[in-house]
Coordinates of N, CA, C and O in Angstrom, one line a residue:
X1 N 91.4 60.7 -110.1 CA 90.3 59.8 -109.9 C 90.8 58.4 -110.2 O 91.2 58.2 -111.4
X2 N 90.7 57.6 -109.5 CA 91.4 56.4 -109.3 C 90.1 55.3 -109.5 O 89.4 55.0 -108.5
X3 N 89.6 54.8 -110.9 CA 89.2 53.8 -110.9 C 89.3 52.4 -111.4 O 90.4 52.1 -111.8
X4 N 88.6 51.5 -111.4 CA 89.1 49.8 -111.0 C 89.5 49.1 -112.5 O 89.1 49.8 -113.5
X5 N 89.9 48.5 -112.7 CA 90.7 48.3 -113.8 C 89.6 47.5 -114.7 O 88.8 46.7 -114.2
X6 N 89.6 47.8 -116.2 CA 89.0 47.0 -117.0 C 89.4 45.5 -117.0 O 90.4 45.0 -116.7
X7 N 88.3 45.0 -117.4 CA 88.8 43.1 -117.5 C 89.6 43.1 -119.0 O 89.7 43.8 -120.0
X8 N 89.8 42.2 -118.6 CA 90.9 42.0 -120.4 C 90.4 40.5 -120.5 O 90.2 39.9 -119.4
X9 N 90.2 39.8 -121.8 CA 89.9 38.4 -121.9 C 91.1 38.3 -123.1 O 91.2 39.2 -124.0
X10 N 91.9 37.2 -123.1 CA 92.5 36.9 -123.9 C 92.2 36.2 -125.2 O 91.1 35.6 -124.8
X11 N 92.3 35.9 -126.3 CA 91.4 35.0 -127.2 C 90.8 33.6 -127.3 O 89.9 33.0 -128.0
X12 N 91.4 33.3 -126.6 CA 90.9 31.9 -125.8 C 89.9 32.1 -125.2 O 88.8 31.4 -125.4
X13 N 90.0 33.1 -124.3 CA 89.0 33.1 -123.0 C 87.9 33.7 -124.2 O 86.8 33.0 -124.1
X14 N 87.9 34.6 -125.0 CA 86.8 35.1 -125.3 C 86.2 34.1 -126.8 O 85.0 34.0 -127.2
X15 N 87.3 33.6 -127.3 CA 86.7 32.1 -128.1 C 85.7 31.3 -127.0 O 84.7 30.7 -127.5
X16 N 85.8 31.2 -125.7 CA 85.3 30.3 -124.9 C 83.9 31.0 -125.0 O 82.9 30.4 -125.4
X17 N 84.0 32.1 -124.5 CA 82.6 32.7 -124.5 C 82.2 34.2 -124.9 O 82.4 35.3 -124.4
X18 N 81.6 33.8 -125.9 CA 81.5 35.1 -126.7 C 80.1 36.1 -126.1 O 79.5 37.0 -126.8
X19 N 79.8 35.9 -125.4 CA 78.7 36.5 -124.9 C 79.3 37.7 -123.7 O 79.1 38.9 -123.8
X20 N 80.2 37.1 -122.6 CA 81.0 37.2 -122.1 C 82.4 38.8 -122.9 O 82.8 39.7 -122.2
X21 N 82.8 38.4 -124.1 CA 84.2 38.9 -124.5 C 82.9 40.2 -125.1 O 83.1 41.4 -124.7
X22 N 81.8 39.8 -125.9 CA 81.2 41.1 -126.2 C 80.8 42.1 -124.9 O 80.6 43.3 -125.0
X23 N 80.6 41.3 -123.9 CA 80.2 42.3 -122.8 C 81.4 43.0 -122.7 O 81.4 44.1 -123.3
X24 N 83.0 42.2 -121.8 CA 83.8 43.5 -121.9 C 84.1 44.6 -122.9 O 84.4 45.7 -122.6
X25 N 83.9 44.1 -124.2 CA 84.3 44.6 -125.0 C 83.5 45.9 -125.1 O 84.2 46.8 -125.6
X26 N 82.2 46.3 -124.8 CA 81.5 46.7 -124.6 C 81.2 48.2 -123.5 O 80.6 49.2 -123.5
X27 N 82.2 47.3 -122.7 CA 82.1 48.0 -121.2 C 83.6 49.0 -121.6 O 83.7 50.0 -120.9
X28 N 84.2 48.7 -122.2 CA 85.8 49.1 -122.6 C 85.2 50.5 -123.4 O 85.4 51.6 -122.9
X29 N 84.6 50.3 -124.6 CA 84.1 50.9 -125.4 C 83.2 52.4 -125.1 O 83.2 53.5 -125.7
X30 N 82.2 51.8 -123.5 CA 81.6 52.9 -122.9 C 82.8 53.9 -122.0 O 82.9 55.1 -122.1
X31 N 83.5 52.7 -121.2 CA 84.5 53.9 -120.8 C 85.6 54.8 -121.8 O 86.0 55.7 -121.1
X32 N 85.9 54.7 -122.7 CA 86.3 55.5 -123.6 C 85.6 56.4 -124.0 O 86.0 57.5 -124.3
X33 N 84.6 56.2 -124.0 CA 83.0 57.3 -124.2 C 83.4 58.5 -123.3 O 83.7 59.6 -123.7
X34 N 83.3 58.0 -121.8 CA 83.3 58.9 -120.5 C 84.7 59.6 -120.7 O 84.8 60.7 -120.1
X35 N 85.5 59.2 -121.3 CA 86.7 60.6 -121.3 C 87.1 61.4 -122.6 O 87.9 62.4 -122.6
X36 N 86.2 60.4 -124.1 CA 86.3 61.3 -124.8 C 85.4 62.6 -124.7 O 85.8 63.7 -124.9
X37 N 83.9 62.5 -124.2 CA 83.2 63.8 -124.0 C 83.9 64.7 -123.3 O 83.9 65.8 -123.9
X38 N 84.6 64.7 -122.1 CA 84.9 65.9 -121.6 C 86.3 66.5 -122.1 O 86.8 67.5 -121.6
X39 N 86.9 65.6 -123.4 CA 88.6 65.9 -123.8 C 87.9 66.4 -124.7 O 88.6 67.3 -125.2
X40 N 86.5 66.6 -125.5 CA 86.0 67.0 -126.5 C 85.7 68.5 -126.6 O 85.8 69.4 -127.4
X41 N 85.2 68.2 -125.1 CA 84.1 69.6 -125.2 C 85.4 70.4 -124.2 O 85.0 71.3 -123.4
X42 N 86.9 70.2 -124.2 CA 87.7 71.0 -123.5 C 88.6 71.5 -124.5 O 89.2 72.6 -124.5
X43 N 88.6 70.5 -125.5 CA 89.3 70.9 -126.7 C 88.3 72.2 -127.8 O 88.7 73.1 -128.5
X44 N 87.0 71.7 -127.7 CA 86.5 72.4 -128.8 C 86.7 74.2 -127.5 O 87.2 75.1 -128.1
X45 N 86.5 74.4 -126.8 CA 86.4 75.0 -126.1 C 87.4 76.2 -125.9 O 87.1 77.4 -125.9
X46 N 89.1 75.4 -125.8 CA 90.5 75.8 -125.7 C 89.9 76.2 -127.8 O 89.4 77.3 -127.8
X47 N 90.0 75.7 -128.6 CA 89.7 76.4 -130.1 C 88.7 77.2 -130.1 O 88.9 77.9 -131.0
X48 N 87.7 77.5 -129.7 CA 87.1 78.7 -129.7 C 87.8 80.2 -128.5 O 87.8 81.4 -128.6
X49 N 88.2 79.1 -127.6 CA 88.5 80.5 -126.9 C 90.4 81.2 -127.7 O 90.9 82.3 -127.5
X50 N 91.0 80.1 -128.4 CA 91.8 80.8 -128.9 C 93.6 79.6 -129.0 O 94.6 79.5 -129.7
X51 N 92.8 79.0 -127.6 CA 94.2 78.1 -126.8 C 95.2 77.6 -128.1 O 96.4 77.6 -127.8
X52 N 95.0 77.4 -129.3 CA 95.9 76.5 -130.1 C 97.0 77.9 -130.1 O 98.2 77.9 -129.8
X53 N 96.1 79.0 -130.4 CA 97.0 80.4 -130.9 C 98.2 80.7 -129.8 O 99.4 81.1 -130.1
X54 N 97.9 80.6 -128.7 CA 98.0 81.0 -127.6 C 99.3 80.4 -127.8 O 100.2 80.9 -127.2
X55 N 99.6 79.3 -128.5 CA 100.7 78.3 -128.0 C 101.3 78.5 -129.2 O 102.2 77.8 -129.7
X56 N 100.9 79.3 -129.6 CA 102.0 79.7 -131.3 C 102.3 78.7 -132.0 O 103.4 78.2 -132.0
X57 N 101.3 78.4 -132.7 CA 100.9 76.8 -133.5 C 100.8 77.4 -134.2 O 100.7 78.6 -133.8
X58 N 100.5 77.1 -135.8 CA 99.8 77.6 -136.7 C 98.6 76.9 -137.3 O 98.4 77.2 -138.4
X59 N 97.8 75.9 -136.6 CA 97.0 74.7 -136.7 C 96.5 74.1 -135.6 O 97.3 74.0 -134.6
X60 N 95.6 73.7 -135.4 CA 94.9 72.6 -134.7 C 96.1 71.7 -134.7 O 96.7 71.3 -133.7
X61 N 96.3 71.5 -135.6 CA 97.1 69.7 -135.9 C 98.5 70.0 -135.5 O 99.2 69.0 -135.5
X62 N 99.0 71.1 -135.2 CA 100.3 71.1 -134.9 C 99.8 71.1 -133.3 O 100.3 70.2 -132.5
X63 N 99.0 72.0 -132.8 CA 98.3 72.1 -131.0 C 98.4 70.7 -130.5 O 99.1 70.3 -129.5
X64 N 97.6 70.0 -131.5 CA 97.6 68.4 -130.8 C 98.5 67.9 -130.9 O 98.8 67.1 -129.9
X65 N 99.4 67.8 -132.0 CA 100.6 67.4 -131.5 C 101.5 67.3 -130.4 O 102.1 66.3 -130.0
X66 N 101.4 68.5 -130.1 CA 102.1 69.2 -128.3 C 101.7 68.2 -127.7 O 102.5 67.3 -127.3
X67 N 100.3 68.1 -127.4 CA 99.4 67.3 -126.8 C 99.3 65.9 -126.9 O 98.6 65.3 -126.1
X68 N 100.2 65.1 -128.2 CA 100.0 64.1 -128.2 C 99.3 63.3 -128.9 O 99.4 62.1 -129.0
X69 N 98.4 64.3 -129.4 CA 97.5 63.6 -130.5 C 97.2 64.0 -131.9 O 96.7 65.2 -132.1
X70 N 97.4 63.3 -132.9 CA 97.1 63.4 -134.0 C 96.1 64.2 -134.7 O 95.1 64.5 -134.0
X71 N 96.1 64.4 -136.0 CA 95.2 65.4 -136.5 C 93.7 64.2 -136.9 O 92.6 64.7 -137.2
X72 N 93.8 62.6 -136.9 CA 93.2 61.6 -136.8 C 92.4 61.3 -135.4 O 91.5 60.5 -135.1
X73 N 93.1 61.9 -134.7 CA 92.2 62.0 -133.1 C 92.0 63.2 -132.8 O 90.9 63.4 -132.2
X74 N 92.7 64.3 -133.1 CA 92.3 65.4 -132.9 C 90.8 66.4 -133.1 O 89.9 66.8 -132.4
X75 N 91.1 66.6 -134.5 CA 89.4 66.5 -135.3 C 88.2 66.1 -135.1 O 87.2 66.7 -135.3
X76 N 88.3 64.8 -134.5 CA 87.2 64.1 -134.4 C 86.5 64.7 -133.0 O 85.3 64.9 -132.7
X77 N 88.0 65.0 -132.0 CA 87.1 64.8 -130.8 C 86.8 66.5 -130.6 O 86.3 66.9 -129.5
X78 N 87.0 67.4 -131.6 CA 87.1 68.8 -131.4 C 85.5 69.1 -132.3 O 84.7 70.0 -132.0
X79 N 85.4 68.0 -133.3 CA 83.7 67.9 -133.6 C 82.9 67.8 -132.6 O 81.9 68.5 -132.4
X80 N 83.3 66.8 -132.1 CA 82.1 66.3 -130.4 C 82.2 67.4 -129.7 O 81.1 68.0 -129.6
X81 N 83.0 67.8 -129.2 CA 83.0 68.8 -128.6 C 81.5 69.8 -129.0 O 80.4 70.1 -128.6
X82 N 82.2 70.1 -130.1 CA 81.2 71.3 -131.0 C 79.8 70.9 -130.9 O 78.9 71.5 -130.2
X83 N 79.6 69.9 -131.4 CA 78.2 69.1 -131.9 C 77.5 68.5 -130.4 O 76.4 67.9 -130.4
X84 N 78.2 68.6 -128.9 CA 77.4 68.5 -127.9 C 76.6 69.5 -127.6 O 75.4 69.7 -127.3
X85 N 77.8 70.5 -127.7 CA 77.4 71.7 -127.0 C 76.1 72.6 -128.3 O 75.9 73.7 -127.8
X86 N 75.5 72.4 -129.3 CA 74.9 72.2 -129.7 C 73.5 71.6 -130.1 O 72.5 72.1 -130.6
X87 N 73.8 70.2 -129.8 CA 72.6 68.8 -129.8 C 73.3 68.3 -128.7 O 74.4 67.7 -128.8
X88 N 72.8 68.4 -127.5 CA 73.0 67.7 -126.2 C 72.1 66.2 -126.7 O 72.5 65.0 -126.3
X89 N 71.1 66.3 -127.3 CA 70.6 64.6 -127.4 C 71.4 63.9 -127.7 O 71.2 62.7 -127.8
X90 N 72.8 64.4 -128.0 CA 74.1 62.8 -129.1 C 74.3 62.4 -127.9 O 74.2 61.1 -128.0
X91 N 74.6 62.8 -126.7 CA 75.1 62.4 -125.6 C 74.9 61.0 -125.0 O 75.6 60.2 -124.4
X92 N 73.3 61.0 -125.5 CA 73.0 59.4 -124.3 C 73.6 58.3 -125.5 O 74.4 57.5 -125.1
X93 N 73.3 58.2 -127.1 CA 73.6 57.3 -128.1 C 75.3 57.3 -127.8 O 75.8 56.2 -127.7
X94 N 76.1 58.5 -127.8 CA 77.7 58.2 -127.7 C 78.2 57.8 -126.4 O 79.4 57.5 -126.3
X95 N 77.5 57.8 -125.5 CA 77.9 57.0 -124.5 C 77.5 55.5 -124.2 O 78.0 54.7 -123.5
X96 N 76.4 55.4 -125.0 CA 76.1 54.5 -125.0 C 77.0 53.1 -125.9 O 77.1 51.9 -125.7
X97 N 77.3 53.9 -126.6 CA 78.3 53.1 -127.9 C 77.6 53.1 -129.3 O 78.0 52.8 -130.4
X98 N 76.3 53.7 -128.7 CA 75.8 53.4 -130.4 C 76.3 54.1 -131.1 O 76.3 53.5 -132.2
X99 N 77.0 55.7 -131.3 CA 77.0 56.1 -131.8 C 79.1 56.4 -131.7 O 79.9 56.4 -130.7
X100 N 79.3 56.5 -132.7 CA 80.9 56.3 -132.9 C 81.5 57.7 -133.3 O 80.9 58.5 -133.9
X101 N 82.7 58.1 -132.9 CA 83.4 59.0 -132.6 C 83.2 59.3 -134.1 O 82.5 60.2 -134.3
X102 N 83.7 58.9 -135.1 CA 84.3 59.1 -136.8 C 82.0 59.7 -136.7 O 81.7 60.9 -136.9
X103 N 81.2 58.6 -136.5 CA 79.6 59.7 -137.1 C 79.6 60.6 -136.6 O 79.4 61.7 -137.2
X104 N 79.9 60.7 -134.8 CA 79.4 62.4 -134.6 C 80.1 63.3 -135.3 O 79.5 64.4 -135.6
X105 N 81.7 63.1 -135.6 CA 82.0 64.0 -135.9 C 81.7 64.3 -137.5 O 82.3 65.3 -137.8
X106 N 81.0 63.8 -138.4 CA 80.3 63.9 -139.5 C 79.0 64.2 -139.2 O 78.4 65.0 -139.8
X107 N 78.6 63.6 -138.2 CA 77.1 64.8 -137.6 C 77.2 66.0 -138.0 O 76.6 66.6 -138.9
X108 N 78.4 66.5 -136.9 CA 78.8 67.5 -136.5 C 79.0 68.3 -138.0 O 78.2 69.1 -138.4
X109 N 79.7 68.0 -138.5 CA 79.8 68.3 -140.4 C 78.4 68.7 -140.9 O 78.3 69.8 -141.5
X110 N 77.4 67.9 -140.7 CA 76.4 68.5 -141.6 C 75.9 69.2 -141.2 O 76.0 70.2 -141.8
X111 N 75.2 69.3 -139.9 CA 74.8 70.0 -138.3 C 75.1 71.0 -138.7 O 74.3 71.8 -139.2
X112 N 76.6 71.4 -138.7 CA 77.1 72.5 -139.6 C 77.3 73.6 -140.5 O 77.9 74.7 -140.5
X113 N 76.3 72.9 -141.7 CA 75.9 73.8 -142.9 C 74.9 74.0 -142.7 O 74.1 73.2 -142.3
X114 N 74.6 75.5 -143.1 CA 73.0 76.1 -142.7 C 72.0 75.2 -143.9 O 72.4 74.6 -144.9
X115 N 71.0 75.3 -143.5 CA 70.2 74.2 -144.6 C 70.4 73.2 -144.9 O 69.6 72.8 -145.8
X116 N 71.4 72.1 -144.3 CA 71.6 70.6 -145.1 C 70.9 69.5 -144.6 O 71.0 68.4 -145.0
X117 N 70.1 70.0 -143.4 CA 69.2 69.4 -142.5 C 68.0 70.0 -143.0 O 67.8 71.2 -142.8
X118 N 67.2 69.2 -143.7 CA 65.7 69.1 -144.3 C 64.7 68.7 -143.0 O 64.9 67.8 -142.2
X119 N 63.7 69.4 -142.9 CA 62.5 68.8 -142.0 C 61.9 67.4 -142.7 O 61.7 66.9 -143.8
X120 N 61.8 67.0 -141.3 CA 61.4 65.1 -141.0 C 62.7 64.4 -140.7 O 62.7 63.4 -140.0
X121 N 63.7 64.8 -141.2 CA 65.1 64.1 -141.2 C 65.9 63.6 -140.1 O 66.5 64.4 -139.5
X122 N 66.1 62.5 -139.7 CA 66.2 62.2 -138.6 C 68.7 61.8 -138.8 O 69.3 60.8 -139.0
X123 N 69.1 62.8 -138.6 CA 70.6 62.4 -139.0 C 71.3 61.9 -138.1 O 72.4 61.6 -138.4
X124 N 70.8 61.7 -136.5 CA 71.3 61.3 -135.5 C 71.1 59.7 -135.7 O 72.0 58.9 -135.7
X125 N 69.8 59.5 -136.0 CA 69.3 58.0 -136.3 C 70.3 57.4 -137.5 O 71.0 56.5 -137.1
X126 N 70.5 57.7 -138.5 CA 71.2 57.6 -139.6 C 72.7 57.5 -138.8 O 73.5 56.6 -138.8
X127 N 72.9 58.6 -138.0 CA 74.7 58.3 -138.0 C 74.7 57.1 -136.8 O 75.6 56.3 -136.8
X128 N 73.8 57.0 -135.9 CA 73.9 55.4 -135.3 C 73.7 54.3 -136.0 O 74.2 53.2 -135.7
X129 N 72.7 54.5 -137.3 CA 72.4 52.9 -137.9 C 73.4 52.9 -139.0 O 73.9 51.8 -139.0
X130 N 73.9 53.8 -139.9 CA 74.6 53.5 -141.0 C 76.3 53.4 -141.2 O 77.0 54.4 -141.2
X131 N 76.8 52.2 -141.3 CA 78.0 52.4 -141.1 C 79.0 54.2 -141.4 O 78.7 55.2 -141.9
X132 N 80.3 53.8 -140.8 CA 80.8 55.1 -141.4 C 80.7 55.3 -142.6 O 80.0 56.2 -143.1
X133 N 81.7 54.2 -143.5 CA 82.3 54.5 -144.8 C 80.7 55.3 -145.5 O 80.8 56.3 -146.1
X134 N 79.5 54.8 -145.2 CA 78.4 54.8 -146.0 C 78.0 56.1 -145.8 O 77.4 56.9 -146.7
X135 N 78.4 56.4 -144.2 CA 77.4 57.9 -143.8 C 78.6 58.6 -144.1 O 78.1 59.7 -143.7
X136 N 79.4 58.9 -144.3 CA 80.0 59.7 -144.7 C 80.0 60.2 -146.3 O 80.2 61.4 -146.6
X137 N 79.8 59.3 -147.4 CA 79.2 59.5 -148.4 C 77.8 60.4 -148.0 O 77.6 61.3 -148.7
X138 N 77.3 60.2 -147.4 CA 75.7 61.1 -147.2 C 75.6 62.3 -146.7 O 74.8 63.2 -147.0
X139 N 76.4 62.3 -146.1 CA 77.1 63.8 -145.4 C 77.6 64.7 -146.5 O 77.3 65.9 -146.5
X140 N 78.8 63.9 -147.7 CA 79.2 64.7 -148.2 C 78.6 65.0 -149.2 O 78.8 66.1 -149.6
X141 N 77.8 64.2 -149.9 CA 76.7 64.5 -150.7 C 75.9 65.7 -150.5 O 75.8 66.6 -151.3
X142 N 75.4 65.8 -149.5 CA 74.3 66.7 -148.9 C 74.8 67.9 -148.4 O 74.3 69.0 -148.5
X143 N 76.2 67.6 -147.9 CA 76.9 69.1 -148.3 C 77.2 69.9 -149.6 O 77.4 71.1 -149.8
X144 N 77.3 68.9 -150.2 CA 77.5 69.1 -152.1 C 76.0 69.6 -152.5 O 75.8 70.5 -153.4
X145 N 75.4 69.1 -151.9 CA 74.0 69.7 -152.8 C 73.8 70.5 -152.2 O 73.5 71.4 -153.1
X146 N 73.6 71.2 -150.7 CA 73.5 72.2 -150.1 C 74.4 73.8 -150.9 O 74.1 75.0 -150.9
X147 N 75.5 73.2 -151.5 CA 76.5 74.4 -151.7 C 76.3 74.3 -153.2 O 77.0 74.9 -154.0
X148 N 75.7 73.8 -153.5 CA 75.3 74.0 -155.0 C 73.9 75.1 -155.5 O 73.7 75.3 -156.7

């Protein structure tokens, strides 16, 4: 699939006009969206059906390696995976950009533990509005009190 090349603004250009450098920047950010979902949901897919084994790894993190990618890219996008096929609602926020590769996959973490999701609780809203460093403390908290 052959499509048209992102714009690139240099720092100048995007010192010139920042209204402008936030749009590409933007548009860059959605398309990264459109090919982590389906590397997500092919990876979590290939680890449920077995694929890392298959390749006589003894890890995820060694699999992706083969593959090229790190256990820092790996992980994250093998959460998405999980946590679409799941909560199909993350879909319109992570393509959208609101929501960031490092929250779903800490979604995906709580989403996770049976009980750590209380009624009223809105954790999708939380992982779009609250930075990482922050929701990830909240995640792990609430996994801590869940297993307590």
């Amino acid at each position: 699939m052959q499509t048209a090349p992102l714009p690139v603004l240099d720092a100048a250009a995007a010192a010139r006009d920042y209204d402008l450098a936030e749009e590409v920047l933007t548009s860059h950010v959605c398309a990264l969206r459109e090919l982590e979902v389906p590397l997500g949901r092919m990876l979590a897919s290939w680890v449920r059906g077995g694929k890392a084994f298959e390749d006589l790894v003894a890890s995820t993190s060694e699999f992706g390696h083969h593959y090229g990618l790190g256990p820092s890219e790996l992980h994250p996008l093998i959460a998405l995976g999980f946590l679409l096929e799941e909560h199909p609602e993350v879909l319109g926020p992570f393509l959208e950009g609101g929501l960031s590769l490092e929250n779903a996959a800490l979604l995906h973490d709580v989403y996770a533990v049976k009980s750590a999701v209380r009624e009223g609780e809105d954790w999708l809203r939380w992982a779009i509005e609250i930075p990482t460093a922050d929701f990830r403390k909240k995640v792990e908290k609430r996994i801590v009190e869940v297993a307590e």
